[in-house]
Amino acid sequence: MFLLFRVTQMEAPLAKRLAGLSVFIFLLSQVSCDRDLHFCGTWRHGHHPLSLNFDISPGCGQIIIAANESSLAVRGQIAAQCRRSSTHQLIRQALDSDGQSRFCLYWEPLQDQLKLQVGMRNFTLCWPSGMPDSCCTYLSYSSNAPEATYGIADGLIENDIVTRKTLTAYAFDGTAVKCATFCSKQSSGGAQVHVTDQASVEALCALSSEVELKDGFRGMNINPPRVKGIAPESTTPTIHLPPALKQAAKNSSKVVYTFFKNNSMFQEGLKEVRVLDDVVEISVDNQVIQNLTEPIRIGFHHDVIPKTHSRTCVSWDTRKDPMRVKWSVEGCKTQQRGEKHTDCLCDHLTYFTVLVQLEPRPVRHLLALTVITSLGCATSFVSGIALIVFLCRRRRAKDPSTPIHLGLAVSLTFLNVLFFFTGVLANAGGQELCVLIGAGLHYALLSAFSWMGIEVFHTFWLVYVVFRPSPKLYVWNLVGFILPAIPVIILARVDDIYGLREVASSEDEDNPFLMCWMKPNPTALLAHHLTNTTMLALLVSAGLVMLLLVYREIRTRDEWQKNRVAFLSIWGLSCLFGTTWGLAFLDFGPFSDFILFLSCILNSFQGFLLMLRFFMLDWMRKHAVRIKESPAKVCHMPTSPSTISQEPLEPLCPRS
């Protein structure tokens, strides 16, 4: 019994060692036998001209990554369809210094995609394609290459170190597996499949199919192909093939199309724009299709893209840039069909997607618009001062409309002077001062909108509520000056709302116009829509309704029959009610530039036009008084309470 106990004690450490070795072998197999391959290392090279050599062919054998003093090579048989062989000279400025450069090789068998990153450069060795029948996967490290001065050091598979030594090569053996196995396992949850970037099933298993162009082909609409176990989303793109494609594809009758989703390779190198999640590839075997007489139509369905962020249909010409993804607008036209749908009309076949501007789109004719706005604000500021002095003198007449006109004049004058100096203050004061100026500009805009709304309400009161006195003056001051400050104070306490804002010009994007306003971030954008856009929509709607009501009330008067009087009445009330600001909602379509300039002119010169209105009314009143005092004529002025703001449109007697 004792001997047996001793033997058991002696065998226990051996059993533990064997168990530990088994666990190590299992973990090693998990590290080196993933479905895809992510291998990184440090290329130790000399200071001579460097080159990249690659030779990839179809099959499932071995892939070798080798390096020496002057070249980095990738060769082997792992692809399903890709066949690429070339030598590429490397630019030393794009590599790391001190005779060594970091590189990574990525292999995704489900898309037959192989890419290499060396230093700051990305190289596409095998373009992504639809899911092949057979995948070369479970690549396992097999070589024991010799050490050398120049070669690959610090080899990593995923994030697991293989060796710190400098080896001349690394080799990986592959195993052929049916690709559909991974998709069905991933969708059913029956196996744990490694996903490099946490992509969905649709991202790994790119849906691909082909269509035959038969004789008498008259065009075709294509929806995503259905694969068992994978349900295409409602946002998957659609394709329309025109009849002209049959004439162009003379040497082949089959068109292959593939739907990619969330492929990170298509986003590489892009900073200020973003590629949609969906990318579509359309091709004809062994033939280049371009300059179609009828365009291919690809419909992209996506999340809401605001109007301030431009979107452009683009394609990747693999003939011009075979080694890296470079999107181009050449040969494609963009049709925006709402905030969630974009159609691309392209005259060639390749990869297609939509680029979305991350920052608000550059403003066309920014310099001209800035000059017009500055001139208009300066003119309106001077006109506003003159109008304030004029209205202060008229307050002695105890006209109930005068304090309301005065409040509008004060708010517009404050808005114009702040907007005129916002560019100067943004360049001189920087971010801290811009927080204060931006909040002040926002308050001035809301205050001006409030007083325009008060003008609309007061006009309605004078026209339809005849026998009741209008609200007290302190009520108007509370609504026009105090109420707009509440949302501004709340937003000012929220961080990152007001500050320095860059407005890029389409003519010179490197020199943006600086101003103090709300920042271009989602929180500030939401605040802008909740305050400015909502208030402007209510103001314009009420102003247009009030113009219609005023027209119905006074159209039967004798003086309204004169065209000049009708024009001056509508023009004057439009300035008073702020309906010209409604042009901001019409900035789209082929007339967007015209609308933009018209809105800029009318709104920046609003203070001047308002002063002109009151001065003309005062002149008409004095002219009517002179005619009334003339002994040769007897004139009658309208004195009913329905007269708008107690200001006559035109004297009822003819001119002398």
XYZ file of C-alpha atoms in Angstrom:
656
model
C 0.000 0.000 0.000
C 2.797 2.403 0.861
C 4.638 1.596 -2.388
C 1.500 2.221 -4.380
C 1.070 5.534 -2.597
C 4.674 6.523 -3.433
C 4.248 5.606 -7.085
C 1.061 7.626 -7.222
C 2.896 10.602 -5.730
C 5.697 10.235 -8.301
C 3.239 10.025 -11.217
C 1.247 13.107 -10.156
C 3.834 15.725 -11.318
C 4.186 13.871 -14.635
C 0.417 13.924 -15.112
C 0.299 17.646 -14.376
C 3.072 18.293 -16.904
C 1.256 16.276 -19.573
C -2.003 18.130 -18.831
C -0.237 21.480 -19.044
C 1.391 20.472 -22.326
C -1.995 19.466 -23.711
C -3.484 22.835 -22.772
C -0.523 24.647 -24.351
C -0.875 22.648 -27.582
C -4.607 23.383 -27.630
C -4.086 27.105 -27.121
C -1.342 27.175 -29.741
C -3.647 25.491 -32.220
C -6.331 28.063 -31.472
C -3.848 30.904 -32.069
C -2.471 29.627 -35.338
C -5.567 27.921 -36.809
C -8.194 30.641 -37.019
C -10.442 30.898 -40.034
C -8.692 34.050 -41.238
C -5.087 35.165 -40.842
C -3.772 38.303 -39.182
C 0.007 38.205 -39.185
C 2.218 41.155 -38.221
C 5.932 41.639 -37.847
C 8.850 44.052 -38.080
C 10.727 44.047 -41.364
C 14.407 44.723 -40.743
C 15.884 46.012 -43.966
C 18.797 48.026 -45.255
C 18.925 51.568 -46.603
C 18.942 50.526 -50.253
C 15.887 50.927 -52.541
C 13.127 48.669 -51.250
C 10.527 46.680 -53.129
C 7.408 44.610 -52.530
C 7.133 41.326 -54.435
C 4.034 39.182 -54.486
C 2.914 36.112 -56.409
C -0.549 34.829 -55.480
C -2.316 32.038 -57.359
C -5.463 29.924 -56.867
C -5.288 26.812 -54.733
C -4.933 25.863 -51.099
C -1.375 25.020 -50.252
C 1.014 27.314 -48.460
C 1.549 31.068 -48.124
C 5.028 32.379 -47.390
C 5.989 35.824 -46.095
C 9.701 36.348 -46.658
C 12.016 39.331 -46.258
C 15.628 40.269 -46.835
C 17.717 43.415 -46.968
C 15.899 44.965 -49.939
C 12.533 43.257 -50.457
C 9.432 41.945 -48.744
C 7.719 39.069 -50.544
C 4.311 37.403 -50.256
C 3.760 34.285 -52.367
C 1.707 31.136 -52.285
C -1.475 29.325 -53.249
C -4.353 30.293 -50.970
C -6.830 32.179 -53.176
C -10.023 30.869 -54.745
C -9.923 33.079 -57.842
C -7.234 35.723 -57.311
C -4.138 35.491 -59.503
C -1.712 38.379 -58.997
C 2.023 38.659 -59.614
C 3.917 41.940 -59.522
C 6.769 43.969 -58.087
C 6.152 47.331 -56.502
C 8.785 49.886 -55.536
C 8.257 51.232 -52.040
C 8.522 54.905 -51.162
C 10.896 55.246 -48.239
C 9.040 58.278 -46.836
C 6.005 56.062 -46.211
C 8.079 53.553 -44.191
C 9.362 53.646 -40.667
C 12.884 54.880 -39.987
C 15.986 53.236 -38.493
C 16.098 50.389 -41.004
C 12.937 48.629 -39.845
C 9.277 48.903 -40.810
C 6.155 47.481 -39.254
C 3.882 45.453 -41.535
C 0.694 43.370 -41.275
C -0.859 40.803 -43.624
C -4.621 40.183 -43.560
C -6.286 37.199 -45.235
C -10.072 36.823 -45.324
C -10.995 33.573 -47.132
C -14.745 34.230 -47.169
C -14.149 37.179 -49.522
C -10.961 35.897 -51.161
C -9.359 39.119 -49.930
C -5.669 39.626 -49.181
C -4.199 42.951 -48.141
C -0.844 44.115 -46.838
C -0.009 47.155 -44.746
C 3.612 48.311 -44.801
C 4.367 51.393 -42.729
C 1.727 53.961 -43.645
C 0.825 52.358 -46.996
C -1.940 49.844 -47.703
C -1.717 47.403 -50.612
C -4.607 45.329 -51.910
C -3.063 42.102 -53.187
C -6.391 40.369 -53.835
C -9.538 42.425 -54.299
C -12.621 41.381 -52.318
C -15.070 39.189 -54.179
C -18.182 37.173 -53.505
C -18.106 34.133 -51.248
C -16.274 31.338 -53.137
C -17.216 27.672 -52.994
C -13.986 26.632 -51.292
C -12.046 28.598 -48.682
C -8.369 28.113 -47.890
C -8.514 28.531 -44.136
C -7.192 27.296 -40.781
C -3.717 28.532 -41.727
C -1.168 27.014 -39.321
C 2.402 28.137 -38.771
C 4.714 25.464 -40.149
C 8.135 26.851 -41.056
C 11.331 26.946 -39.090
C 13.274 29.428 -41.210
C 16.851 30.329 -40.285
C 17.776 33.448 -38.379
C 19.400 36.366 -40.201
C 20.445 39.974 -39.777
C 17.758 41.116 -42.217
C 14.312 39.595 -42.180
C 11.147 39.482 -40.057
C 11.351 40.071 -36.307
C 8.714 39.946 -33.573
C 6.270 37.811 -35.538
C 2.699 38.017 -34.249
C -0.346 35.902 -35.099
C -3.327 37.949 -33.985
C -1.847 39.359 -30.748
C 0.169 36.310 -29.792
C 3.940 36.427 -30.190
C 5.508 33.603 -32.201
C 9.155 34.519 -31.705
C 11.286 37.589 -31.070
C 14.005 36.289 -33.369
C 14.690 37.704 -36.824
C 13.730 35.017 -39.355
C 14.024 35.068 -43.122
C 10.487 33.772 -43.676
C 7.224 32.611 -42.133
C 5.146 29.888 -43.795
C 1.521 28.923 -43.163
C -0.246 25.796 -44.410
C -3.923 26.007 -45.326
C -6.864 23.627 -45.321
C -9.628 23.668 -47.929
C -13.105 23.994 -46.428
C -16.481 24.769 -47.986
C -17.108 28.473 -47.356
C -20.847 28.018 -46.817
C -19.984 25.978 -43.720
C -18.821 29.089 -41.879
C -21.881 31.118 -42.797
C -24.320 28.421 -41.744
C -22.424 27.825 -38.495
C -22.214 31.519 -37.758
C -25.891 32.090 -38.431
C -27.021 29.099 -36.385
C -24.551 29.613 -33.570
C -23.296 26.049 -33.886
C -19.614 26.967 -33.914
C -17.436 29.768 -32.719
C -16.029 31.522 -35.766
C -13.496 34.275 -35.216
C -14.564 37.671 -36.612
C -11.740 40.174 -36.860
C -13.742 43.369 -36.620
C -16.937 42.045 -35.010
C -18.650 42.217 -38.401
C -22.016 40.590 -38.931
C -22.692 37.480 -40.981
C -23.491 39.623 -44.001
C -20.071 41.282 -43.774
C -18.248 37.932 -43.923
C -20.457 36.111 -46.384
C -20.723 38.614 -49.207
C -23.807 37.754 -51.251
C -22.893 37.131 -54.868
C -24.661 35.834 -57.940
C -24.660 36.134 -61.717
C -27.195 36.859 -64.407
C -27.141 35.854 -68.046
C -27.702 38.447 -70.747
C -29.801 36.555 -73.268
C -30.638 37.684 -76.775
C -33.256 40.400 -76.764
C -32.183 41.567 -73.284
C -34.285 44.618 -72.363
C -32.899 45.463 -68.980
C -33.299 43.908 -65.554
C -33.864 44.881 -61.943
C -31.770 42.862 -59.481
C -32.468 42.369 -55.810
C -30.011 40.766 -53.372
C -29.641 37.001 -53.883
C -31.147 34.816 -51.191
C -28.852 32.411 -49.380
C -30.173 29.757 -47.036
C -29.615 30.818 -43.449
C -28.877 34.461 -44.411
C -31.751 36.888 -44.853
C -30.828 40.045 -46.808
C -31.747 43.251 -45.021
C -34.248 45.735 -46.376
C -31.411 48.242 -46.677
C -29.438 46.090 -49.143
C -28.807 47.928 -52.448
C -30.690 47.214 -55.653
C -29.317 47.159 -59.207
C -30.812 47.986 -62.602
C -28.954 46.693 -65.670
C -29.795 48.648 -68.848
C -30.230 47.084 -72.324
C -27.016 48.828 -73.441
C -25.001 46.413 -71.272
C -25.805 43.527 -73.635
C -24.359 45.464 -76.568
C -21.204 46.364 -74.639
C -20.584 42.835 -73.307
C -19.903 41.259 -76.681
C -17.460 38.594 -75.502
C -19.476 37.401 -72.520
C -23.113 36.941 -71.597
C -22.737 36.667 -67.816
C -22.700 39.559 -65.362
C -21.454 38.884 -61.828
C -22.649 41.105 -58.985
C -21.636 41.066 -55.313
C -22.993 42.865 -52.244
C -20.433 43.746 -49.551
C -21.330 45.059 -46.116
C -19.129 46.630 -43.416
C -15.863 45.794 -45.159
C -13.220 47.920 -43.432
C -10.876 47.784 -46.421
C -13.102 50.140 -48.406
C -12.766 52.789 -45.669
C -8.964 52.792 -45.535
C -7.246 56.143 -46.047
C -10.454 58.172 -45.682
C -10.622 60.784 -42.909
C -13.043 63.537 -43.876
C -15.524 61.235 -45.643
C -17.105 57.902 -44.805
C -18.061 55.041 -47.081
C -21.551 53.666 -46.689
C -21.788 50.241 -45.092
C -22.790 48.821 -48.485
C -20.479 48.380 -51.479
C -21.587 46.784 -54.761
C -19.320 45.119 -57.320
C -20.548 44.503 -60.874
C -18.294 42.862 -63.453
C -18.170 40.871 -66.676
C -15.549 38.117 -66.882
C -12.363 39.050 -68.750
C -13.843 42.237 -70.173
C -13.674 45.948 -69.341
C -17.053 47.669 -69.617
C -17.051 51.455 -69.781
C -18.752 54.416 -71.504
C -22.185 52.774 -71.564
C -24.813 54.684 -73.532
C -27.301 53.908 -70.743
C -26.043 53.999 -67.156
C -26.134 51.265 -64.556
C -28.429 52.289 -61.660
C -27.506 51.231 -58.117
C -29.953 52.195 -55.383
C -28.452 52.560 -51.894
C -30.753 52.573 -48.847
C -29.109 53.999 -45.743
C -29.664 55.816 -42.471
C -30.734 59.465 -42.485
C -28.050 61.745 -43.947
C -28.623 65.453 -43.101
C -28.755 67.955 -45.960
C -25.664 69.676 -44.569
C -23.562 66.554 -45.240
C -22.955 65.968 -48.920
C -23.079 62.484 -50.449
C -21.449 61.481 -53.689
C -21.572 58.327 -55.777
C -18.080 56.966 -56.401
C -16.366 53.956 -57.945
C -12.995 52.244 -57.581
C -11.208 51.838 -60.894
C -9.066 48.753 -60.242
C -7.264 49.241 -63.569
C -5.846 52.623 -62.582
C -5.249 51.812 -58.901
C -4.961 48.027 -58.538
C -2.887 48.139 -55.338
C -5.006 50.456 -53.213
C -8.608 51.548 -52.886
C -9.053 54.968 -54.453
C -12.600 56.233 -54.909
C -13.385 58.473 -57.878
C -16.478 60.391 -58.987
C -15.579 59.939 -62.654
C -18.320 58.245 -64.650
C -20.985 58.421 -61.916
C -23.863 60.784 -61.227
C -25.630 61.178 -57.892
C -29.393 61.382 -57.455
C -30.626 62.049 -53.914
C -34.076 60.599 -53.330
C -34.732 61.745 -49.801
C -32.588 61.498 -46.700
C -32.502 57.675 -46.756
C -32.098 56.822 -50.445
C -29.373 57.603 -52.987
C -29.279 56.433 -56.609
C -25.972 56.119 -58.468
C -25.978 56.289 -62.266
C -22.652 55.002 -63.625
C -21.445 54.275 -67.156
C -18.974 51.488 -66.299
C -18.587 48.325 -64.212
C -16.464 48.035 -61.065
C -16.982 48.609 -57.293
C -19.565 51.257 -56.337
C -20.598 53.006 -53.131
C -21.549 56.415 -51.712
C -19.135 58.737 -49.916
C -20.675 60.797 -47.111
C -19.034 64.011 -45.921
C -18.419 63.765 -42.170
C -18.271 67.524 -41.714
C -20.942 69.807 -43.198
C -20.469 70.181 -46.933
C -18.347 73.067 -48.254
C -20.279 76.199 -49.181
C -20.189 77.240 -52.804
C -19.412 80.900 -53.590
C -18.504 81.476 -49.942
C -16.406 84.590 -50.652
C -19.190 86.290 -52.630
C -21.779 85.372 -50.001
C -19.517 86.676 -47.225
C -19.051 90.023 -49.000
C -22.804 90.381 -49.575
C -23.604 89.462 -45.979
C -21.010 91.852 -44.544
C -22.251 94.711 -46.717
C -25.871 93.907 -45.864
C -25.224 93.691 -42.118
C -23.290 96.974 -42.107
C -26.058 98.704 -44.069
C -28.764 97.185 -41.866
C -26.907 98.234 -38.713
C -26.755 101.883 -39.811
C -30.363 101.680 -41.006
C -31.385 100.135 -37.697
C -29.866 102.991 -35.716
C -31.694 105.495 -37.920
C -34.951 103.543 -37.541
C -34.599 103.393 -33.728
C -34.155 107.182 -33.584
C -37.133 107.653 -35.911
C -39.402 105.358 -33.881
C -38.355 106.922 -30.578
C -39.556 110.279 -31.877
C -42.865 108.726 -32.970
C -43.585 107.313 -29.511
C -45.061 110.684 -28.562
C -48.008 109.934 -30.851
C -48.916 107.033 -28.539
C -49.350 104.608 -31.421
C -49.581 101.091 -29.845
C -47.674 99.623 -32.794
C -44.591 101.798 -32.336
C -43.102 99.969 -29.288
C -43.391 96.657 -31.172
C -41.670 98.112 -34.239
C -39.006 99.520 -31.918
C -38.400 96.114 -30.315
C -37.933 94.533 -33.757
C -35.537 97.289 -34.803
C -33.424 96.885 -31.648
C -33.193 93.066 -31.979
C -32.290 93.234 -35.688
C -29.649 95.902 -35.060
C -28.063 93.782 -32.329
C -28.134 90.708 -34.606
C -26.511 92.580 -37.494
C -23.675 94.061 -35.463
C -22.817 90.698 -33.875
C -22.883 88.866 -37.185
C -20.774 91.548 -38.846
C -17.986 91.187 -36.273
C -18.205 87.420 -35.698
C -15.439 86.670 -38.209
C -13.076 89.240 -36.710
C -13.764 88.092 -33.162
C -13.312 84.416 -34.130
C -9.849 85.097 -35.543
C -8.804 87.426 -32.738
C -10.383 85.914 -29.633
C -10.238 82.207 -30.321
C -12.326 79.512 -28.686
C -12.999 81.109 -25.285
C -14.361 84.381 -26.675
C -16.345 82.471 -29.306
C -18.342 80.692 -26.625
C -19.670 84.063 -25.428
C -20.128 85.544 -28.911
C -21.792 82.371 -30.214
C -24.290 82.387 -27.362
C -24.936 86.115 -27.925
C -25.495 85.573 -31.643
C -27.917 82.748 -30.926
C -29.842 84.955 -28.483
C -29.981 87.819 -30.990
C -31.355 85.497 -33.680
C -34.037 84.052 -31.402
C -34.946 87.544 -30.165
C -35.337 88.810 -33.745
C -37.539 85.817 -34.605
C -39.616 86.499 -31.480
C -40.244 90.116 -32.413
C -41.166 89.120 -35.971
C -43.676 86.696 -34.482
C -45.010 89.484 -32.250
C -45.499 91.638 -35.360
C -47.568 88.836 -36.920
C -49.695 88.422 -33.781
C -50.164 92.173 -33.341
C -51.293 92.582 -36.950
C -53.836 89.793 -36.477
C -55.060 91.543 -33.323
C -55.539 94.875 -35.141
C -57.349 93.267 -38.067
C -59.642 90.764 -36.319
C -59.752 91.640 -32.598
C -61.069 95.167 -32.970
C -62.780 96.013 -29.727
C -60.284 94.583 -27.248
C -57.045 96.340 -26.307
C -53.794 94.580 -27.228
C -51.585 93.094 -24.471
C -49.499 95.425 -22.355
C -46.047 96.515 -23.452
C -44.272 94.536 -20.723
C -45.771 91.319 -22.158
C -44.201 92.014 -25.546
C -40.838 92.836 -23.934
C -41.014 89.639 -21.904
C -41.657 87.532 -25.008
C -39.228 89.409 -27.253
C -36.235 89.974 -24.957
C -36.489 87.672 -21.903
C -37.972 84.448 -23.283
C -35.251 83.895 -25.965
C -32.580 84.047 -23.271
C -33.908 80.939 -21.495
C -32.862 78.290 -24.078
C -29.550 80.080 -24.648
C -28.722 80.009 -20.917
C -29.642 76.313 -20.734
C -27.515 75.446 -23.778
C -24.596 77.529 -22.506
C -24.469 75.314 -19.420
C -24.202 72.268 -21.686
C -20.601 71.734 -22.720
C -19.513 71.818 -26.367
C -22.481 73.747 -27.840
C -21.107 77.216 -28.604
C -17.628 77.950 -29.885
C -15.425 78.334 -32.931
C -16.998 77.139 -36.190
C -15.188 76.566 -39.479
C -17.154 77.056 -42.696
C -15.275 75.448 -45.575
C -15.365 76.920 -49.061
C -15.698 74.625 -52.062
C -13.192 76.842 -53.895
C -10.547 76.706 -51.144
C -11.204 74.080 -48.460
C -7.791 74.674 -46.856
C -8.732 78.226 -45.776
C -12.137 78.021 -44.086
C -14.093 81.030 -42.855
C -14.061 81.280 -39.056
C -17.086 82.414 -37.098
C -18.516 82.153 -33.584
C -21.615 80.000 -33.589
C -22.848 76.548 -32.636
C -20.276 73.790 -33.069
C -20.663 71.086 -35.759
C -21.408 68.160 -33.449
C -24.566 66.050 -32.967
C -25.562 67.754 -29.697
C -25.263 71.259 -31.152
C -27.048 70.136 -34.327
C -29.960 68.841 -32.254
C -30.074 72.117 -30.303
C -30.050 74.065 -33.583
C -33.040 72.135 -34.933
C -34.993 72.324 -31.670
C -34.556 76.085 -31.333
C -33.720 77.811 -34.617
C -35.327 75.491 -37.170
C -38.491 74.925 -35.146
C -38.974 78.616 -34.376
C -38.266 79.621 -37.974
C -40.768 77.089 -39.311
C -43.469 78.426 -36.974
C -42.613 82.036 -37.844
C -42.682 81.516 -41.616
C -45.917 79.520 -41.447
C -47.653 82.161 -39.313
C -46.294 84.962 -41.492
C -47.577 83.398 -44.710
C -51.005 82.776 -43.171
C -51.143 86.375 -41.930
C -50.211 87.713 -45.362
C -53.110 85.735 -46.833
C -55.511 87.054 -44.195
C -54.389 90.640 -44.755
C -54.798 90.215 -48.490
C -58.366 88.974 -48.024
C -59.134 91.894 -45.718
C -57.897 94.781 -47.878
C -58.094 93.513 -51.459
C -61.492 95.205 -52.018
C -60.224 98.692 -51.201
C -59.910 101.199 -53.973
C -56.267 101.934 -53.239
C -55.400 98.187 -53.489
C -56.245 98.264 -57.204
C -53.045 100.187 -57.855
C -50.198 97.725 -58.589
C -47.615 99.870 -56.857
C -49.626 99.952 -53.658
C -50.192 96.185 -53.722
C -46.491 95.469 -54.226
C -45.389 97.873 -51.495
C -47.914 96.435 -49.047
C -46.867 92.797 -49.545
C -43.179 93.724 -49.610
C -43.428 95.785 -46.429
C -45.371 93.182 -44.503
C -42.968 90.423 -45.650
C -40.070 92.372 -44.135
C -42.102 92.905 -40.997
C -43.160 89.255 -40.619
C -39.788 87.730 -41.543
C -41.223 85.460 -44.247
C -38.081 85.955 -46.363
C -36.234 83.734 -43.889
C -38.334 80.874 -45.248
C -36.029 80.747 -48.273
C -33.653 78.754 -46.066
C -35.978 75.757 -46.496
C -35.707 75.935 -50.311
C -31.931 75.457 -50.556
C -31.995 72.371 -52.770
C -32.360 71.363 -56.393
C -31.065 73.087 -59.531
C -31.942 76.582 -58.249
C -30.152 76.210 -54.919
C -27.459 78.768 -55.804
C -30.075 81.335 -56.845
C -32.102 80.721 -53.672
C -28.942 80.979 -51.575
C -27.975 84.372 -53.011
C -31.556 85.681 -52.846
C -31.899 84.612 -49.212
C -28.528 86.148 -48.367
C -29.449 89.499 -49.942
C -32.967 89.806 -48.503
C -32.114 88.676 -44.960
C -28.859 90.599 -44.570
C -30.509 93.785 -45.903
C -33.688 93.268 -43.853
C -32.861 96.153 -41.515
C -32.404 98.506 -44.466
C -35.644 97.338 -46.143
C -37.503 97.744 -42.868
C -36.233 101.308 -42.471
C -37.230 102.017 -46.064
C -40.757 100.773 -45.358
C -41.306 103.036 -42.355
C -39.782 106.064 -44.047
C -42.041 105.577 -47.088
C -45.110 105.202 -44.867
C -44.174 108.388 -43.029
C -43.720 110.204 -46.337
C -47.100 108.931 -47.563
C -48.752 110.069 -44.333
C -47.287 113.569 -44.606
C -48.210 113.700 -48.288
C -51.788 112.712 -47.419
C -51.941 115.425 -44.759
C -50.814 118.058 -47.258
C -53.458 116.959 -49.740
C -56.104 116.910 -47.024
C -55.240 120.451 -45.991
C -55.494 121.659 -49.609
C -58.729 123.726 -50.090
C -59.205 122.490 -53.656
C -59.649 118.825 -52.711
C -61.422 116.868 -50.047
C -59.869 113.503 -49.269
C -60.958 110.752 -46.937
C -58.461 108.556 -45.159
C -59.465 105.137 -43.858
C -59.909 105.381 -40.132
C -61.476 102.019 -39.305
C -59.742 99.829 -36.731
C -59.029 97.317 -39.466
C -56.349 99.590 -40.919
C -53.115 97.671 -40.386
C -50.975 99.231 -37.680
C -53.029 102.425 -38.153
C -50.882 103.187 -41.204
C -52.622 104.013 -44.523
C -51.577 102.072 -47.586
C -52.051 105.075 -49.916
C -54.110 108.301 -49.903
C -57.551 107.746 -51.389
C -57.541 110.899 -53.523
C -55.597 111.130 -56.777
C -52.184 112.718 -56.986
C -52.001 116.383 -57.983
